[in-house]
Every structure is written in C-alpha cells, then in structure tokens.
Coordinates of C-alpha atoms in Angstrom, one line a residue:
X2 CA 0.0 0.0 0.0
X3 CA 1.1 3.5 -0.6
X4 CA -0.7 6.8 0.3
X5 CA 1.6 8.8 -2.0
X6 CA 0.4 10.2 -5.3
X7 CA 2.6 13.2 -6.1
X8 CA 4.8 14.0 -3.1
X9 CA 4.3 12.1 0.1
X10 CA 3.7 14.8 2.6
X11 CA 5.4 15.2 5.9
X12 CA 1.9 14.9 7.4
X13 CA 1.9 11.2 6.7
X14 CA 4.7 10.7 9.2
X15 CA 2.5 12.1 12.0
X16 CA 1.0 8.6 12.0
X17 CA -2.4 7.4 12.9
X18 CA -4.7 9.3 15.2
X19 CA -4.5 8.3 18.8
X20 CA -8.3 7.9 18.6
X21 CA -7.9 4.6 16.7
X22 CA -9.0 1.9 19.1
X23 CA -7.8 -1.6 19.4
X24 CA -10.3 -4.4 19.3
X25 CA -9.1 -7.1 21.7
X26 CA -12.0 -9.4 20.6
X27 CA -10.3 -9.6 17.1
X28 CA -7.2 -11.1 18.6
X29 CA -6.9 -14.8 18.8
X30 CA -9.4 -16.0 16.2
X31 CA -6.6 -17.1 13.9
X32 CA -5.1 -19.1 16.8
X33 CA -8.2 -21.3 17.0
X34 CA -9.4 -21.8 13.4
X35 CA -8.2 -22.0 9.8
X36 CA -10.4 -21.0 6.9
X37 CA -9.2 -23.0 3.8
X38 CA -11.6 -21.4 1.3
X39 CA -14.2 -18.6 1.1
X40 CA -17.1 -18.8 -1.3
X41 CA -19.0 -15.5 -1.0
X42 CA -21.9 -13.9 -2.9
X43 CA -22.5 -10.2 -2.4
X44 CA -25.3 -8.0 -3.7
X45 CA -23.9 -4.6 -4.6
X46 CA -26.9 -3.0 -6.3
X47 CA -28.2 -0.5 -3.7
X48 CA -26.2 2.6 -4.8
X49 CA -28.8 5.0 -3.3
X50 CA -29.3 3.2 0.0
X51 CA -25.7 2.1 0.5
X52 CA -26.5 -1.4 1.8
X53 CA -25.2 -4.8 0.8
X54 CA -26.4 -8.3 1.4
X55 CA -24.4 -11.4 1.2
X56 CA -23.9 -15.1 1.9
X57 CA -20.5 -16.6 2.8
X58 CA -19.7 -20.3 2.9
X59 CA -16.4 -20.8 4.7
X60 CA -14.5 -24.1 4.8
X61 CA -13.3 -24.1 8.4
X62 CA -10.9 -26.3 10.3
X63 CA -10.1 -26.3 14.0
X64 CA -6.6 -25.9 15.3
X65 CA -7.5 -27.8 18.5
X66 CA -9.4 -31.0 19.1
X67 CA -13.1 -31.0 20.1
X68 CA -13.7 -27.3 19.3
X69 CA -17.4 -26.6 19.5
X70 CA -17.4 -22.8 19.4
X71 CA -15.8 -20.5 16.8
X72 CA -15.7 -16.8 16.1
X73 CA -15.5 -14.7 13.0
X74 CA -15.0 -11.0 12.4
X75 CA -17.9 -9.1 10.8
X76 CA -18.4 -5.4 11.3
X77 CA -21.7 -3.5 11.7
X78 CA -24.0 -5.9 9.9
X79 CA -27.2 -7.8 10.6
X80 CA -26.7 -11.5 10.7
X81 CA -29.7 -13.3 9.2
X82 CA -28.8 -16.9 9.4
X83 CA -25.9 -19.2 10.3
X84 CA -25.5 -22.8 9.0
X85 CA -23.2 -25.7 9.8
X86 CA -22.7 -28.6 7.3
X87 CA -25.5 -27.2 5.3
X88 CA -28.1 -27.1 8.1
X89 CA -29.4 -23.9 9.5
X90 CA -28.6 -23.5 13.2
X91 CA -31.3 -22.3 15.7
X92 CA -31.1 -18.6 16.5
X93 CA -29.9 -19.2 20.0
X94 CA -26.8 -21.0 18.8
X95 CA -25.0 -17.8 17.8
X96 CA -24.5 -14.3 19.1
X97 CA -23.3 -11.2 17.3
X98 CA -22.3 -7.9 18.9
X99 CA -21.7 -5.9 15.8
X100 CA -18.0 -6.9 15.6
X101 CA -17.6 -10.6 16.4
X102 CA -19.9 -13.4 15.4
X103 CA -19.7 -16.2 17.9
X104 CA -21.1 -19.6 16.9
X105 CA -21.8 -22.7 19.1
X106 CA -21.6 -25.8 16.9
X107 CA -23.8 -28.9 17.3
X108 CA -20.8 -31.2 17.0
X109 CA -17.0 -30.7 17.2
X110 CA -15.1 -29.1 14.3
X111 CA -12.5 -31.3 12.8
X112 CA -8.8 -30.5 12.6
X113 CA -7.8 -32.2 9.4
X114 CA -11.0 -31.9 7.3
X115 CA -12.6 -28.6 6.6
X116 CA -16.3 -28.2 7.4
X117 CA -18.7 -25.7 5.7
X118 CA -19.9 -22.9 7.9
X119 CA -22.4 -20.5 6.3
X120 CA -23.3 -16.9 7.2
X121 CA -26.1 -14.8 5.6
X122 CA -26.0 -11.1 6.4
X123 CA -26.9 -7.6 5.3
X124 CA -26.4 -4.0 6.3
X125 CA -24.4 -0.8 5.7
X126 CA -20.7 -1.6 5.3
X127 CA -18.2 0.5 7.1
X128 CA -16.1 2.9 5.0
X129 CA -13.3 5.1 6.1
X130 CA -11.3 7.9 4.4
X131 CA -8.9 5.0 3.5
X132 CA -10.3 1.6 4.2
X133 CA -13.4 -0.4 4.2
X134 CA -16.3 -0.4 1.7
X135 CA -17.3 2.9 0.2
X136 CA -20.1 4.0 -2.1
X137 CA -19.9 6.9 -4.7
X138 CA -23.5 7.1 -6.1
X139 CA -22.8 10.2 -8.2
X140 CA -19.8 8.5 -9.8
X141 CA -21.7 5.2 -10.1
X142 CA -18.8 3.5 -8.3
X143 CA -18.4 1.3 -5.2
X144 CA -15.2 -0.4 -3.9
X145 CA -13.4 -1.6 -0.8
X146 CA -9.9 -1.1 0.5
X147 CA -8.6 -4.1 2.5
X148 CA -7.0 -2.2 5.3
X149 CA -8.2 0.8 7.3
X150 CA -5.6 3.4 8.1
X151 CA -7.7 4.7 11.0
X152 CA -8.5 1.4 12.8
X153 CA -6.6 -1.0 14.8
X154 CA -6.4 -3.9 13.9
X155 CA -5.8 -2.4 10.4
X156 CA -7.0 -5.5 8.4
X157 CA -10.5 -4.6 7.2
X158 CA -12.1 -7.5 5.2
X159 CA -14.6 -7.6 8.1
X160 CA -16.2 -4.5 6.7
X161 CA -18.0 -6.5 4.0
X162 CA -17.8 -10.2 4.6
X163 CA -17.2 -12.6 7.6
X164 CA -13.5 -13.5 7.9
X165 CA -10.7 -14.3 10.3
X166 CA -9.1 -11.0 9.1
X167 CA -5.6 -11.6 10.3
X168 CA -2.3 -11.0 8.4
X169 CA -1.4 -14.7 9.2
X170 CA -4.7 -16.2 7.9
X171 CA -4.4 -17.6 4.3
X172 CA -7.2 -18.8 2.1
X173 CA -8.4 -19.2 -1.5
X174 CA -11.5 -17.3 -2.6
X175 CA -14.4 -17.6 -5.0
X176 CA -16.4 -14.3 -5.0
X177 CA -19.6 -13.6 -6.9
X178 CA -21.0 -10.1 -7.2
X179 CA -24.5 -9.0 -8.3
X180 CA -24.4 -5.5 -9.7
X181 CA -26.6 -3.4 -11.9
X182 CA -26.7 -4.1 -15.7
X183 CA -24.0 -2.3 -17.5
X184 CA -21.6 -2.3 -14.5
X185 CA -18.5 -4.4 -14.2
X186 CA -17.5 -6.0 -10.9
X187 CA -13.7 -6.5 -10.9
X188 CA -12.3 -9.0 -8.4
X189 CA -9.3 -11.0 -7.6
X190 CA -7.8 -13.8 -9.6
X191 CA -9.4 -15.0 -12.9
X192 CA -12.9 -14.2 -14.2
X193 CA -14.9 -17.5 -14.0
X194 CA -18.3 -16.5 -15.2
X195 CA -20.6 -13.6 -16.3
X196 CA -24.4 -13.9 -16.2
X197 CA -27.1 -11.5 -17.3
X198 CA -30.2 -11.8 -15.0
X199 CA -33.8 -11.0 -16.0
X200 CA -34.1 -8.2 -13.4
X201 CA -31.6 -5.9 -15.1
X202 CA -28.7 -7.0 -12.9
X203 CA -25.7 -9.3 -13.7
X204 CA -23.4 -11.6 -11.9
X205 CA -19.6 -11.6 -12.0
X206 CA -17.7 -14.5 -10.5
X207 CA -13.9 -14.3 -9.8
X208 CA -11.7 -17.0 -8.3
X209 CA -8.2 -16.7 -6.8
X210 CA -6.5 -20.0 -6.3
X211 CA -3.4 -18.7 -4.4
X212 CA -3.5 -18.6 -0.6
X213 CA -3.6 -14.9 0.4
X214 CA -4.8 -13.0 3.5
X215 CA -8.3 -11.6 3.8
X216 CA -7.1 -8.0 3.5
X217 CA -5.9 -8.6 0.0
X218 CA -9.4 -9.4 -1.3
X219 CA -11.3 -6.6 -3.0
X220 CA -14.0 -5.6 -5.4
X221 CA -14.5 -2.5 -7.5
X222 CA -17.8 -1.8 -9.3
X223 CA -18.3 0.9 -12.0
X224 CA -18.9 1.2 -15.8
X225 CA -15.4 0.2 -16.6
X226 CA -13.5 -0.2 -19.8
X227 CA -10.9 -3.0 -20.1
X228 CA -7.3 -2.7 -21.2
X229 CA -5.6 -6.1 -21.8
X230 CA -1.9 -7.1 -22.4
X231 CA -0.1 -10.4 -22.3
X232 CA 3.3 -10.8 -20.6
X233 CA 5.7 -13.7 -21.3
X234 CA 7.1 -14.7 -17.9
X235 CA 10.5 -16.2 -17.2
X236 CA 8.5 -19.2 -15.9
X237 CA 7.5 -20.0 -19.6
X238 CA 3.9 -19.0 -19.1
X239 CA 1.8 -16.1 -20.4
X240 CA 0.5 -13.9 -17.7
X241 CA -2.6 -11.7 -18.5
X242 CA -2.4 -8.1 -17.6
X243 CA -5.9 -6.6 -17.1
X244 CA -6.5 -2.9 -16.3
X245 CA -10.0 -1.5 -15.6
X246 CA -10.6 2.2 -15.9
X247 CA -13.5 4.5 -16.4
X248 CA -14.2 5.5 -20.0
X249 CA -12.8 9.0 -19.6
X250 CA -9.5 7.6 -18.3
X251 CA -8.9 5.1 -21.1
X252 CA -6.5 7.0 -23.4
X253 CA -4.3 8.2 -20.5
X254 CA -4.4 4.8 -18.9
X255 CA -3.1 3.1 -22.0
X256 CA 0.0 5.4 -21.8
X257 CA 0.4 5.2 -18.0
X258 CA 0.3 1.5 -17.8
X259 CA 2.4 0.8 -20.9
X260 CA 5.4 0.2 -18.6
X261 CA 3.9 -2.8 -16.8
X262 CA 5.6 -5.5 -18.9
X263 CA 8.9 -3.8 -18.4
X264 CA 8.3 -3.5 -14.7
X265 CA 7.6 -7.2 -14.6
X266 CA 10.8 -8.0 -16.5
X267 CA 12.8 -6.0 -14.0
X268 CA 11.2 -7.6 -11.0
X269 CA 11.5 -11.1 -12.3
X270 CA 15.2 -10.6 -13.2
X271 CA 15.9 -9.6 -9.5
X272 CA 13.4 -11.7 -7.5
X273 CA 12.3 -14.6 -9.6
X274 CA 9.0 -15.5 -11.4
X275 CA 5.8 -13.6 -10.9
X276 CA 3.7 -16.1 -8.8
X277 CA 0.1 -15.1 -9.3
X278 CA -2.5 -15.9 -12.0
X279 CA -2.7 -12.5 -13.5
X280 CA -1.6 -8.9 -13.0
X281 CA -4.5 -6.5 -12.4
X282 CA -5.1 -2.8 -11.8
X283 CA -8.4 -1.1 -11.2
X284 CA -9.2 2.6 -11.0
X285 CA -11.1 3.6 -7.9
X286 CA -12.1 6.9 -6.1
X287 CA -9.4 7.0 -3.5
X288 CA -7.8 10.3 -2.4
X289 CA -4.1 10.0 -3.2
X290 CA -3.4 6.4 -2.3
X291 CA -3.3 2.9 -3.6
X292 CA -3.6 -0.7 -2.3
X293 CA -1.9 -3.9 -3.4
X294 CA -5.0 -6.2 -3.5
X295 CA -3.8 -9.5 -4.9
X296 CA -4.0 -9.5 -8.7
X297 CA -6.4 -6.5 -8.6
X298 CA -4.4 -3.4 -7.4
X299 CA -6.6 -0.4 -6.5
X300 CA -5.2 2.8 -8.0
X301 CA -6.3 6.4 -7.8
X302 CA -8.4 7.9 -10.6
X303 CA -6.9 10.0 -13.4
X304 CA -4.0 7.9 -14.5
X305 CA -1.2 9.8 -16.2
X306 CA 2.1 8.7 -17.7
X307 CA 4.0 10.8 -15.1
X308 CA 6.8 9.6 -12.9
X309 CA 4.7 10.0 -9.7
X310 CA 1.7 7.9 -11.0
X311 CA 4.0 5.3 -12.4
X312 CA 6.0 5.0 -9.2
X313 CA 2.8 4.3 -7.4
X314 CA 1.8 1.6 -9.9
X315 CA 5.3 0.1 -9.6
X316 CA 5.2 0.2 -5.8
X317 CA 2.0 -1.8 -5.7
X318 CA 3.2 -4.4 -8.2
X319 CA 6.3 -5.0 -6.2
X320 CA 4.1 -6.2 -3.3
X321 CA 3.4 -9.3 -5.5
X322 CA 6.8 -10.4 -4.1
X323 CA 7.0 -8.5 -0.8
X324 CA 3.6 -8.4 1.0
X325 CA 1.3 -10.6 -1.1
X326 CA 3.7 -13.5 -1.7
X327 CA 5.4 -13.2 1.6
X328 CA 3.3 -11.3 4.2
X329 CA 4.6 -9.8 7.4
X330 CA 3.8 -11.9 10.5
X331 CA 2.6 -8.9 12.6
X332 CA 2.0 -5.1 12.2
X333 CA 5.4 -4.6 13.8
X334 CA 7.1 -6.4 10.9
X335 CA 5.3 -4.2 8.3
X336 CA 8.7 -2.8 7.1
X337 CA 9.2 -6.2 5.4
X338 CA 6.1 -5.3 3.2
X339 CA 6.4 -1.6 2.8
X340 CA 10.1 -0.7 3.5
X341 CA 11.6 -3.2 1.2
X342 CA 8.9 -2.4 -1.5
X343 CA 9.6 1.3 -1.2
X344 CA 13.3 0.6 -1.8
X345 CA 12.8 -1.7 -4.7
X346 CA 11.0 1.1 -6.5
X347 CA 14.5 2.6 -6.9
X348 CA 15.8 -0.6 -8.4
X349 CA 13.0 -0.8 -11.0
X350 CA 13.5 2.9 -11.9
X351 CA 17.2 2.2 -12.4
X352 CA 16.3 -0.5 -14.9
X353 CA 13.6 1.5 -16.7
X354 CA 15.9 4.5 -17.2
X355 CA 17.7 2.4 -19.8
X356 CA 14.5 2.2 -21.9
X357 CA 13.5 5.8 -21.5
X358 CA 10.4 5.3 -19.2
X359 CA 12.2 7.3 -16.5
X360 CA 15.1 9.7 -16.3
X361 CA 18.0 10.0 -13.9
X362 CA 16.3 13.1 -12.6
X363 CA 13.2 11.0 -11.7
X364 CA 15.4 8.6 -9.7
X365 CA 17.3 11.4 -8.0
X366 CA 14.0 13.0 -6.9
X367 CA 12.7 9.7 -5.5
X368 CA 15.9 9.0 -3.6
X369 CA 15.9 12.6 -2.2
X370 CA 12.4 12.1 -0.9
X371 CA 13.3 8.8 0.8
X372 CA 16.4 10.3 2.4
X373 CA 14.5 13.3 3.7
X374 CA 11.5 11.5 5.1
X375 CA 13.7 8.7 6.5
X376 CA 15.9 11.0 8.5
X377 CA 14.0 14.2 9.6
X378 CA 12.5 12.6 12.7
X379 CA 14.4 13.7 15.7
X380 CA 15.2 12.1 19.0
X381 CA 12.5 12.9 21.6
X382 CA 9.8 12.8 19.0
X383 CA 7.1 10.2 19.9
X384 CA 7.7 8.6 16.5
X385 CA 11.4 8.1 17.2
X386 CA 11.5 4.4 17.3
X387 CA 13.0 1.4 15.5
X388 CA 11.5 0.1 12.2
X389 CA 11.0 -3.3 13.9
X390 CA 8.1 -3.5 16.3
X391 CA 6.7 -0.1 15.2
X392 CA 3.6 0.8 17.2
X393 CA 0.4 0.0 15.4
X394 CA -0.5 3.7 15.4
X395 CA 2.5 4.2 13.1
X396 CA 2.2 1.1 10.9
X397 CA 1.6 3.2 7.8
X398 CA 4.0 6.0 8.5
X399 CA 7.4 7.1 7.3
X400 CA 9.4 5.1 9.8
X401 CA 8.1 2.0 8.0
X402 CA 8.0 3.2 4.4
X403 CA 10.9 5.6 4.1
X404 CA 13.3 4.6 6.8
X405 CA 12.6 1.0 5.8
X406 CA 13.6 1.9 2.3
X407 CA 16.7 3.8 3.4
X408 CA 17.8 0.8 5.6
X409 CA 17.2 -1.7 2.8
X410 CA 19.4 0.5 0.5
X411 CA 22.1 0.3 3.3
X412 CA 21.7 -3.5 3.3
X413 CA 22.4 -3.6 -0.4
X414 CA 25.5 -1.5 0.0
X415 CA 26.7 -3.7 2.8
X416 CA 26.2 -7.0 0.9
X417 CA 26.8 -6.0 -2.7
X418 CA 24.3 -6.6 -5.5
X419 CA 24.8 -10.3 -6.1
X420 CA 24.4 -11.3 -2.4
X421 CA 21.6 -8.8 -1.8
X422 CA 19.4 -9.8 -4.7
X423 CA 20.2 -13.5 -4.2
X424 CA 19.2 -13.2 -0.6
X425 CA 15.9 -11.6 -1.4
X426 CA 15.2 -14.2 -4.1
X427 CA 15.7 -16.9 -1.6
X428 CA 13.6 -15.1 1.0
X429 CA 10.5 -14.9 -1.2
X430 CA 11.0 -18.5 -2.3
X431 CA 11.5 -19.8 1.3
X432 CA 8.4 -18.0 2.7
X433 CA 6.2 -18.1 -0.4
X434 CA 2.5 -17.7 0.5
X435 CA 3.5 -17.7 4.2
X436 CA 4.4 -15.1 6.8
X437 CA 7.7 -13.9 8.1
X438 CA 9.0 -12.0 11.0
X439 CA 11.9 -9.6 11.1
X440 CA 14.0 -12.2 12.9
X441 CA 13.1 -14.8 10.2
X442 CA 14.0 -12.4 7.4
X443 CA 17.4 -11.8 9.1
X444 CA 18.0 -15.5 9.4
X445 CA 17.1 -16.1 5.8
X446 CA 19.4 -13.4 4.5
X447 CA 22.2 -14.8 6.7
X448 CA 21.8 -18.3 5.3
X449 CA 21.7 -17.0 1.8
X450 CA 24.7 -14.7 2.0
X451 CA 26.8 -16.4 4.6
X452 CA 27.1 -13.0 6.4
X453 CA 26.4 -12.4 10.1
X454 CA 24.0 -9.4 10.0
X455 CA 23.7 -9.0 13.8
X456 CA 25.6 -5.7 13.9
X457 CA 23.6 -4.3 11.0
X458 CA 20.2 -5.3 12.4
X459 CA 21.1 -4.0 15.9
X460 CA 22.3 -0.7 14.5
X461 CA 19.6 0.0 11.8
X462 CA 16.5 -2.1 12.6
X463 CA 16.3 -2.9 16.3
X464 CA 17.8 0.3 17.6

C-alpha cells in the first residue's frame, strides 16, 4: 500500500490518530481456526441506500481437538442466518455484537478436514477515508480497501464479509458479485463467469487459487473499460495483464500502464518469477493512495504517464513479491512489506531509465524524498523508534516506508548486488504464501549470503 500520489507529505509521518481503538476481541481467532476457502456472494446494487447483502460459505478447520465454538470477524452488519454442514442453526446457537460473530456448533469441528460454515448477512458496510467499503453514487462507483488506516487492527475485510481477518490467515476465494446491468465488478484472480439476469442485474464471478490473507481481497464496481496485455514470464507461461478504468480515463491509462511489462521483467530478473495468475489494476475513487490487493491493485483515478503515478503503480506491483507472496507476521514487521517495497521502486527505476520510461532526474527525486522523510524525525519525537516492532499507530507512517527503504538500501550497499538480490530471491521463495517476522528475514538473509547481520540489524533495525 502507498498513500503517496505526487509528493508524500510530511503529514503522513505524523502517524495514525490516537483515537484509533484496538479491538481485543479480534485477537486470537486465527489461533483457533483456519479457513481454507471462502465462497462469498455479495449483492452490490443498492447505490442509493448504500447497503449490501451477502452469503458466505467458509470451509473451516479447527486448530484444536473438540472445538465446538468458533468466532468470525464481521463489522456492523445484521446476521440473518448461520448454518453448519448445510443445516441452518437455531437462533440461540450464535451471538453477534456488531463486531464478532460467535457460533456454538452442534458437533466438534475437525482439525484435518474442513467443514462448511455458512453466514447470511446484510447491512451498511463500514467505510473510512482510507479503508473499508465505500459508495460513490454520483460517480456510479463502489469499492473496498482491504486495510483501514484509522482502525486497529488495520485489516478490514470484516467491513463487507465474515473473515478471520488476520495477516497470518491464508485462504483461497471464489467471489460472486451481483451488480446493476452495464456495470463491471472487478475482483481477484481470474474471471470465471458472467451472467445476465432478467431483473436488469448481472453476476460476475472471480476466483483466486493462491492462498492470500483476507485483507488482499477486493472488489470495484463501475462502468469500466478494459485494457488487456499479455506478458511472457521467465517461468515460460503467459501472464494476462488486465486494467480496468472509467471511459474518460482510457486513453491516458493506456499510456500510463504501458510500462507494466517492463516492470515485470525488471522484478523477475531480480526476485524470480511472478507467482500469481494475472496482473490486475483497477481505477477507484481514493484520495491519493493505492492498495496492493492481490491481482487487482486499487489505483487512484486520473492515471497519467507521469513519474509519480507510475512510481505508485510500480510500488503496488512490487508487493506481489513483498507483501502478497510473503506477508509480514505482525504489524510490527510491516517494514518487510512496505520498507523493502519502497526501496525496490528505486531498483526498478534504475532498470527503466535504460529504456526511457524514467530519467536520472526521476530517480534522484525519488531518492531525495526517501532520504529526507527517513531522517528528519528527531530524538525525543514520539515517533522516534525502530522500524522493527513499530507501534500500530504508526504502521503506515514514514518510519516503516521511508526509513525502511533507506535501511534496505544500506543493506544492499553492505552485501553487494549479487548477495543482496540473491538473498531476497531466496527469502520470497522460502516464505512463499506464508508469513515472516523480522527475525526470520534476518536468518534467511544470513543463510543465503553467509554473512552475520547481527551488527547491521542492531544498528539500523532494532535500535
């Protein structure tokens, strides 16, 4: 994720408002259950009323024997019905407080075999300035952002479907969206089906077969136009590139996104093959930010072939290696997602200068911004803390993004290009579709490079 569009303002470093509240009820759900697969149907037709309705079938396994009670995160909805193994449960067998759905099961949940748990719900989804599900009736647009900047925990799938909603929870997803006729619902993975219905609505079904966290799932609904390209990966497969923009953005978008194949070539040369089913971007009405939803990156409206817009598109695509393929274990490890990604933007720009998509002046400007925002925080400032175990109020601030990028550049200088890039390739391979802590990243880099990084981590990351 990146909240920068033109110049990332110093205001971002102020961090998250102290009014953001932690939800202790959210903690621990991942420790008790695993959801192997989500099959969710969501009605997104009420543009005037701003409500949704949905049904979710979750394939759930227990992490402990004889579990007869489970919980799911779901925010500010009305729960209409809960089922277990296809049978509707009596009303008294579940409770819902507007945040956590607690379900008493008629028989124990198994540990090795996933069992279907169904939830039907409706209501007004929660939307934030950045995060949650938001309606824009005048623009004929609706979309979600998978994290909320203003809430703790930040993961925000719970704003529109029931989920574990934890960075560590991984699942596959089949998502069906009912939208008004003439609208496109763009989701994650590959389009499976499109159906016109007799009531002037239509169904779009998307399926992502890779295990990703709930916060990386999204949908965007509008009267989109589609830009398509094919990319020949180093893994000897053709990767589709699909970009969805509003009709007035089409011509500029073709120019802005023309660099995507070159960006992929750069990233694959350094970090190995692109791992997902497709590359996707979708234009949404966000104010100066973007989000790396897996295979369906949310980008701000008004795409332009400028350095700043392209840097944003590059940043989010880099997350396909750092963030989406390997996800940080906890918010305090977020620099592994955002700091490394923010540095790798520099590497991609270096490569694209050779083909004329960027200039040396563009690279210099990006590096100056990183250097300034990484170093201006002074001792005594409440935000003066290490990039490891950053407080959740500052998860999406400059300590993580810009100091993280600055430190990653220092690591490259220490190790040299061959060891640095080789170490990162091994890291994304070793933790593919899993989570990593700062300590595990350090150990992985040490194994790959044969270098003791204790002094470096103590000086730049833990201190």
